[in-house]
């Protein structure tokens, strides 16, 4: 198992995170760089947010997109109408490509769900030609996701299980400041640069925010669905109270920050 991300339904993931990764993808591409005629690998493509943003960003020769989850692969493949794009199931830590096969390898919102993230970075480096670019971005779970932190801190105040969730969630691989940059340098990438990318997550109602988590999507949803009836009601009520903050239910907007890093294969 090379992914710790919990997925049941592609539509649920889109509501939980896909819609926000679509906003993040163009910012990430601008930072990572891209050029016409290149062959690019999307590692951990999910439902295709980065894959299809790459398609629009440049006249690429080819895009290979892989994901560990068959649910994601099927959803992305259904969306694809471009013969230059190939989508398949594969392990980020054992990429099924020859050395130096790509001009660039990207991973958007993936590495923090790969327990052996260093190995995944090494594989990305292996399949990119010398002079090509490896780039990745992950959410800053501890300091840059106030909407998700609101939920995590709320459940941590209610139970030991919630506190254990908080400890795991805040310090997944690559989410600490400078951690991904150090990992890139350790793989002998050169000209390594790190930056922060910000998008806003805009919710229409509490249900818009809570529904995919309540349905079991992602690590937070997995925790919620593990609760028994009384504890589940208590968590639902407490998180709703935190979201509404004494005001009528309705729109809420959260600024969210991702760490992004790029380096050149030597």
mmCIF file of C-alpha atoms in Angstrom:
data_model
loop_
_atom_site.group_PDB
_atom_site.id
_atom_site.type_symbol
_atom_site.label_atom_id
_atom_site.label_comp_id
_atom_site.label_asym_id
_atom_site.label_seq_id
_atom_site.Cartn_x
_atom_site.Cartn_y
_atom_site.Cartn_z
ATOM 1 C CA UNK A 1 0.000 0.000 0.000
ATOM 2 C CA UNK A 2 1.710 3.195 -1.160
ATOM 3 C CA UNK A 3 -1.026 5.726 -0.427
ATOM 4 C CA UNK A 4 -2.618 6.659 2.880
ATOM 5 C CA UNK A 5 -5.445 8.574 1.183
ATOM 6 C CA UNK A 6 -8.888 7.090 1.746
ATOM 7 C CA UNK A 7 -11.173 7.256 -1.313
ATOM 8 C CA UNK A 8 -14.634 5.787 -1.846
ATOM 9 C CA UNK A 9 -16.147 7.824 -4.640
ATOM 10 C CA UNK A 10 -14.633 10.121 -7.265
ATOM 11 C CA UNK A 11 -17.516 12.605 -7.011
ATOM 12 C CA UNK A 12 -17.046 12.777 -3.244
ATOM 13 C CA UNK A 13 -13.340 13.462 -3.725
ATOM 14 C CA UNK A 14 -14.160 16.241 -6.183
ATOM 15 C CA UNK A 15 -16.288 17.946 -3.531
ATOM 16 C CA UNK A 16 -13.690 17.345 -0.816
ATOM 17 C CA UNK A 17 -10.510 18.304 -2.689
ATOM 18 C CA UNK A 18 -10.686 18.029 -6.473
ATOM 19 C CA UNK A 19 -12.342 21.413 -6.925
ATOM 20 C CA UNK A 20 -9.546 23.048 -4.947
ATOM 21 C CA UNK A 21 -6.743 21.172 -6.716
ATOM 22 C CA UNK A 22 -8.211 22.502 -9.977
ATOM 23 C CA UNK A 23 -7.630 26.025 -8.648
ATOM 24 C CA UNK A 24 -4.127 25.144 -7.460
ATOM 25 C CA UNK A 25 -2.979 23.374 -10.651
ATOM 26 C CA UNK A 26 -2.391 26.475 -12.840
ATOM 27 C CA UNK A 27 -0.383 28.165 -10.067
ATOM 28 C CA UNK A 28 1.697 25.025 -9.677
ATOM 29 C CA UNK A 29 2.339 24.774 -13.421
ATOM 30 C CA UNK A 30 3.459 28.411 -13.542
ATOM 31 C CA UNK A 31 5.949 27.676 -10.762
ATOM 32 C CA UNK A 32 7.158 24.324 -12.094
ATOM 33 C CA UNK A 33 7.464 25.455 -15.708
ATOM 34 C CA UNK A 34 6.464 23.775 -18.943
ATOM 35 C CA UNK A 35 7.222 24.076 -22.669
ATOM 36 C CA UNK A 36 5.657 23.036 -25.967
ATOM 37 C CA UNK A 37 6.735 19.649 -27.279
ATOM 38 C CA UNK A 38 7.576 18.144 -23.902
ATOM 39 C CA UNK A 39 6.565 14.789 -22.452
ATOM 40 C CA UNK A 40 5.291 15.156 -18.884
ATOM 41 C CA UNK A 41 4.452 12.667 -16.140
ATOM 42 C CA UNK A 42 1.684 13.378 -13.611
ATOM 43 C CA UNK A 43 2.314 11.219 -10.532
ATOM 44 C CA UNK A 44 -0.807 10.680 -8.440
ATOM 45 C CA UNK A 45 -3.178 12.215 -10.948
ATOM 46 C CA UNK A 46 -6.350 11.724 -8.902
ATOM 47 C CA UNK A 47 -9.364 12.677 -10.988
ATOM 48 C CA UNK A 48 -7.161 14.642 -13.393
ATOM 49 C CA UNK A 49 -6.946 18.189 -12.053
ATOM 50 C CA UNK A 50 -3.276 18.613 -13.013
ATOM 51 C CA UNK A 51 -3.450 16.317 -16.037
ATOM 52 C CA UNK A 52 -6.073 18.393 -17.804
ATOM 53 C CA UNK A 53 -4.554 21.692 -16.682
ATOM 54 C CA UNK A 54 -1.295 20.573 -18.332
ATOM 55 C CA UNK A 55 -3.245 19.836 -21.505
ATOM 56 C CA UNK A 56 -4.390 23.464 -21.594
ATOM 57 C CA UNK A 57 -1.106 25.054 -20.488
ATOM 58 C CA UNK A 58 1.112 24.057 -23.444
ATOM 59 C CA UNK A 59 1.196 22.089 -26.687
ATOM 60 C CA UNK A 60 2.714 19.014 -25.091
ATOM 61 C CA UNK A 61 3.892 15.977 -27.029
ATOM 62 C CA UNK A 62 2.503 13.543 -24.466
ATOM 63 C CA UNK A 63 1.148 13.338 -20.919
ATOM 64 C CA UNK A 64 1.343 10.151 -18.863
ATOM 65 C CA UNK A 65 -0.814 10.186 -15.728
ATOM 66 C CA UNK A 66 -0.753 7.494 -13.044
ATOM 67 C CA UNK A 67 -2.523 6.920 -9.754
ATOM 68 C CA UNK A 68 -2.540 4.151 -7.159
ATOM 69 C CA UNK A 69 -6.334 4.238 -6.811
ATOM 70 C CA UNK A 70 -8.408 2.442 -9.474
ATOM 71 C CA UNK A 71 -11.323 4.727 -8.534
ATOM 72 C CA UNK A 72 -9.295 7.777 -9.555
ATOM 73 C CA UNK A 73 -7.882 6.145 -12.682
ATOM 74 C CA UNK A 74 -11.341 5.219 -13.929
ATOM 75 C CA UNK A 75 -12.712 8.709 -13.234
ATOM 76 C CA UNK A 76 -9.824 10.471 -14.993
ATOM 77 C CA UNK A 77 -9.951 8.106 -17.951
ATOM 78 C CA UNK A 78 -13.679 8.802 -18.408
ATOM 79 C CA UNK A 79 -12.908 12.516 -18.688
ATOM 80 C CA UNK A 80 -10.124 12.088 -21.222
ATOM 81 C CA UNK A 81 -10.713 12.792 -24.908
ATOM 82 C CA UNK A 82 -7.108 13.654 -25.855
ATOM 83 C CA UNK A 83 -5.026 10.924 -27.536
ATOM 84 C CA UNK A 84 -1.841 12.521 -26.168
ATOM 85 C CA UNK A 85 -2.963 11.657 -22.620
ATOM 86 C CA UNK A 86 -2.522 8.140 -21.244
ATOM 87 C CA UNK A 87 -3.902 7.321 -17.794
ATOM 88 C CA UNK A 88 -3.131 4.165 -15.848
ATOM 89 C CA UNK A 89 -2.785 2.590 -12.430
ATOM 90 C CA UNK A 90 0.731 2.472 -10.990
ATOM 91 C CA UNK A 91 2.775 2.807 -7.817
ATOM 92 C CA UNK A 92 4.532 6.144 -7.279
ATOM 93 C CA UNK A 93 7.372 4.256 -5.599
ATOM 94 C CA UNK A 94 7.882 1.895 -8.564
ATOM 95 C CA UNK A 95 7.072 3.867 -11.701
ATOM 96 C CA UNK A 96 6.646 1.634 -14.785
ATOM 97 C CA UNK A 97 8.780 3.799 -17.073
ATOM 98 C CA UNK A 98 12.330 3.685 -18.431
ATOM 99 C CA UNK A 99 15.057 5.952 -17.079
ATOM 100 C CA UNK A 100 15.018 9.438 -18.598
ATOM 101 C CA UNK A 101 11.652 8.940 -20.311
ATOM 102 C CA UNK A 102 10.215 12.368 -19.480
ATOM 103 C CA UNK A 103 11.110 16.045 -19.681
ATOM 104 C CA UNK A 104 9.246 16.737 -16.427
ATOM 105 C CA UNK A 105 7.602 14.790 -13.603
ATOM 106 C CA UNK A 106 5.047 16.503 -11.381
ATOM 107 C CA UNK A 107 3.149 15.469 -8.255
ATOM 108 C CA UNK A 108 0.314 17.735 -7.097
ATOM 109 C CA UNK A 109 -1.062 17.096 -3.581
ATOM 110 C CA UNK A 110 0.338 13.563 -3.518
ATOM 111 C CA UNK A 111 3.601 13.141 -1.621
ATOM 112 C CA UNK A 112 2.111 13.741 1.836
ATOM 113 C CA UNK A 113 -0.040 10.643 1.284
ATOM 114 C CA UNK A 114 2.893 8.440 0.263
ATOM 115 C CA UNK A 115 4.490 6.864 3.372
ATOM 116 C CA UNK A 116 7.753 6.395 1.437
ATOM 117 C CA UNK A 117 7.734 9.887 -0.052
ATOM 118 C CA UNK A 118 11.518 9.952 -0.474
ATOM 119 C CA UNK A 119 11.290 6.833 -2.643
ATOM 120 C CA UNK A 120 8.600 8.442 -4.792
ATOM 121 C CA UNK A 121 10.818 11.505 -5.325
ATOM 122 C CA UNK A 122 13.718 9.216 -6.267
ATOM 123 C CA UNK A 123 11.506 7.479 -8.829
ATOM 124 C CA UNK A 124 10.444 10.807 -10.316
ATOM 125 C CA UNK A 125 14.100 11.755 -10.633
ATOM 126 C CA UNK A 126 14.915 8.433 -12.289
ATOM 127 C CA UNK A 127 12.341 8.770 -15.073
ATOM 128 C CA UNK A 128 13.222 12.397 -15.932
ATOM 129 C CA UNK A 129 16.083 13.132 -18.338
ATOM 130 C CA UNK A 130 19.159 15.087 -17.210
ATOM 131 C CA UNK A 131 18.257 18.763 -17.342
ATOM 132 C CA UNK A 132 14.576 17.969 -16.864
ATOM 133 C CA UNK A 133 12.461 19.140 -13.953
ATOM 134 C CA UNK A 134 10.904 17.380 -10.961
ATOM 135 C CA UNK A 135 8.275 19.369 -9.043
ATOM 136 C CA UNK A 136 5.718 18.711 -6.325
ATOM 137 C CA UNK A 137 3.279 20.504 -4.055
ATOM 138 C CA UNK A 138 1.642 19.496 -0.764
ATOM 139 C CA UNK A 139 -0.759 21.273 1.563
ATOM 140 C CA UNK A 140 0.661 22.916 4.674
ATOM 141 C CA UNK A 141 -1.565 20.926 7.022
ATOM 142 C CA UNK A 142 -0.282 22.480 10.246
ATOM 143 C CA UNK A 143 -0.185 26.175 9.387
ATOM 144 C CA UNK A 144 -1.912 26.647 6.046
ATOM 145 C CA UNK A 145 -5.291 24.885 6.042
ATOM 146 C CA UNK A 146 -7.583 26.709 8.477
ATOM 147 C CA UNK A 147 -10.760 25.064 7.191
ATOM 148 C CA UNK A 148 -9.462 21.547 7.764
ATOM 149 C CA UNK A 149 -7.684 22.560 10.958
ATOM 150 C CA UNK A 150 -10.994 23.839 12.308
ATOM 151 C CA UNK A 151 -12.384 20.314 12.065
ATOM 152 C CA UNK A 152 -9.232 18.570 13.328
ATOM 153 C CA UNK A 153 -8.842 20.821 16.359
ATOM 154 C CA UNK A 154 -12.529 20.408 17.165
ATOM 155 C CA UNK A 155 -12.387 16.605 17.222
ATOM 156 C CA UNK A 156 -9.082 16.720 19.131
ATOM 157 C CA UNK A 157 -10.874 18.579 21.923
ATOM 158 C CA UNK A 158 -13.494 15.832 22.131
ATOM 159 C CA UNK A 159 -11.532 12.580 22.377
ATOM 160 C CA UNK A 160 -8.195 10.808 22.483
ATOM 161 C CA UNK A 161 -8.950 9.397 19.044
ATOM 162 C CA UNK A 162 -9.356 12.937 17.763
ATOM 163 C CA UNK A 163 -6.031 13.939 19.287
ATOM 164 C CA UNK A 164 -4.338 10.991 17.598
ATOM 165 C CA UNK A 165 -5.880 12.036 14.283
ATOM 166 C CA UNK A 166 -4.519 15.554 14.753
ATOM 167 C CA UNK A 167 -1.034 14.241 15.487
ATOM 168 C CA UNK A 168 -1.059 12.140 12.292
ATOM 169 C CA UNK A 169 -2.699 14.693 10.036
ATOM 170 C CA UNK A 170 -0.538 17.672 10.903
ATOM 171 C CA UNK A 171 2.761 15.897 10.340
ATOM 172 C CA UNK A 172 2.331 13.719 7.289
ATOM 173 C CA UNK A 173 5.386 13.406 5.009
ATOM 174 C CA UNK A 174 6.693 16.577 3.371
ATOM 175 C CA UNK A 175 4.288 19.058 5.008
ATOM 176 C CA UNK A 176 6.766 20.814 7.330
ATOM 177 C CA UNK A 177 8.535 23.997 6.168
ATOM 178 C CA UNK A 178 11.655 23.111 4.167
ATOM 179 C CA UNK A 179 11.067 19.345 4.406
ATOM 180 C CA UNK A 180 10.361 18.819 0.713
ATOM 181 C CA UNK A 181 13.270 21.064 -0.306
ATOM 182 C CA UNK A 182 15.649 18.999 1.836
ATOM 183 C CA UNK A 183 14.258 15.813 0.281
ATOM 184 C CA UNK A 184 14.821 17.190 -3.227
ATOM 185 C CA UNK A 185 18.407 18.139 -2.397
ATOM 186 C CA UNK A 186 19.000 14.678 -0.896
ATOM 187 C CA UNK A 187 18.074 13.205 -4.299
ATOM 188 C CA UNK A 188 20.817 15.357 -5.871
ATOM 189 C CA UNK A 189 18.458 17.649 -7.696
ATOM 190 C CA UNK A 190 20.052 21.028 -8.428
ATOM 191 C CA UNK A 191 18.708 24.577 -8.566
ATOM 192 C CA UNK A 192 16.111 23.540 -5.997
ATOM 193 C CA UNK A 193 13.534 26.230 -5.226
ATOM 194 C CA UNK A 194 10.630 26.261 -2.786
ATOM 195 C CA UNK A 195 7.655 28.600 -2.623
ATOM 196 C CA UNK A 196 4.138 28.914 -1.227
ATOM 197 C CA UNK A 197 0.998 28.806 -3.361
ATOM 198 C CA UNK A 198 -2.341 30.081 -2.032
ATOM 199 C CA UNK A 199 -5.915 29.422 -3.097
ATOM 200 C CA UNK A 200 -9.189 30.085 -1.330
ATOM 201 C CA UNK A 201 -11.633 27.310 -0.496
ATOM 202 C CA UNK A 202 -15.114 28.840 -0.755
ATOM 203 C CA UNK A 203 -18.036 26.888 0.704
ATOM 204 C CA UNK A 204 -21.702 27.721 0.180
ATOM 205 C CA UNK A 205 -23.025 26.050 3.350
ATOM 206 C CA UNK A 206 -21.918 23.779 6.156
ATOM 207 C CA UNK A 207 -23.180 20.807 4.176
ATOM 208 C CA UNK A 208 -21.026 21.841 1.216
ATOM 209 C CA UNK A 209 -18.023 21.694 3.565
ATOM 210 C CA UNK A 210 -19.011 18.628 5.599
ATOM 211 C CA UNK A 211 -20.791 16.239 3.195
ATOM 212 C CA UNK A 212 -17.698 14.554 1.646
ATOM 213 C CA UNK A 213 -16.031 14.184 5.051
ATOM 214 C CA UNK A 214 -19.222 12.752 6.530
ATOM 215 C CA UNK A 215 -19.348 10.305 3.597
ATOM 216 C CA UNK A 216 -15.882 8.983 4.489
ATOM 217 C CA UNK A 217 -13.646 10.661 1.923
ATOM 218 C CA UNK A 218 -9.993 11.279 2.797
ATOM 219 C CA UNK A 219 -8.262 10.732 6.137
ATOM 220 C CA UNK A 220 -10.682 13.003 7.996
ATOM 221 C CA UNK A 221 -13.661 11.180 6.550
ATOM 222 C CA UNK A 222 -12.152 7.833 7.488
ATOM 223 C CA UNK A 223 -11.960 9.011 11.097
ATOM 224 C CA UNK A 224 -15.540 10.308 11.137
ATOM 225 C CA UNK A 225 -16.905 7.064 9.721
ATOM 226 C CA UNK A 226 -15.088 5.066 12.406
ATOM 227 C CA UNK A 227 -17.171 6.695 15.159
ATOM 228 C CA UNK A 228 -20.177 5.061 16.789
ATOM 229 C CA UNK A 229 -23.606 6.733 16.812
ATOM 230 C CA UNK A 230 -23.287 8.979 19.871
ATOM 231 C CA UNK A 231 -19.731 10.073 19.128
ATOM 232 C CA UNK A 232 -20.643 10.715 15.497
ATOM 233 C CA UNK A 233 -23.513 13.003 16.501
ATOM 234 C CA UNK A 234 -21.247 14.825 18.945
ATOM 235 C CA UNK A 235 -18.602 15.426 16.269
ATOM 236 C CA UNK A 236 -21.150 16.503 13.644
ATOM 237 C CA UNK A 237 -22.683 18.987 16.071
ATOM 238 C CA UNK A 238 -19.348 20.386 17.271
ATOM 239 C CA UNK A 239 -17.917 20.860 13.788
ATOM 240 C CA UNK A 240 -21.130 22.520 12.605
ATOM 241 C CA UNK A 241 -20.860 24.919 15.551
ATOM 242 C CA UNK A 242 -17.238 25.685 14.669
ATOM 243 C CA UNK A 243 -18.126 26.350 11.017
ATOM 244 C CA UNK A 244 -21.070 28.599 11.829
ATOM 245 C CA UNK A 245 -19.288 30.369 14.710
ATOM 246 C CA UNK A 246 -22.495 31.812 16.102
ATOM 247 C CA UNK A 247 -23.696 33.090 12.733
ATOM 248 C CA UNK A 248 -26.371 31.742 10.366
ATOM 249 C CA UNK A 249 -25.295 28.915 8.112
ATOM 250 C CA UNK A 250 -23.997 30.092 4.752
ATOM 251 C CA UNK A 251 -20.882 30.980 2.826
ATOM 252 C CA UNK A 252 -17.443 30.674 4.405
ATOM 253 C CA UNK A 253 -14.064 31.233 2.742
ATOM 254 C CA UNK A 254 -10.687 29.874 3.874
ATOM 255 C CA UNK A 255 -7.239 30.809 2.523
ATOM 256 C CA UNK A 256 -5.159 27.647 2.025
ATOM 257 C CA UNK A 257 -1.408 27.414 1.459
ATOM 258 C CA UNK A 258 0.567 24.686 -0.296
ATOM 259 C CA UNK A 259 4.312 24.180 -0.218
ATOM 260 C CA UNK A 260 5.711 23.801 -3.761
ATOM 261 C CA UNK A 261 9.201 22.676 -4.681
ATOM 262 C CA UNK A 262 11.056 22.148 -7.969
ATOM 263 C CA UNK A 263 14.516 20.959 -8.943
ATOM 264 C CA UNK A 264 16.555 20.033 -12.004
ATOM 265 C CA UNK A 265 17.861 16.513 -12.630
ATOM 266 C CA UNK A 266 21.656 16.582 -12.839
#
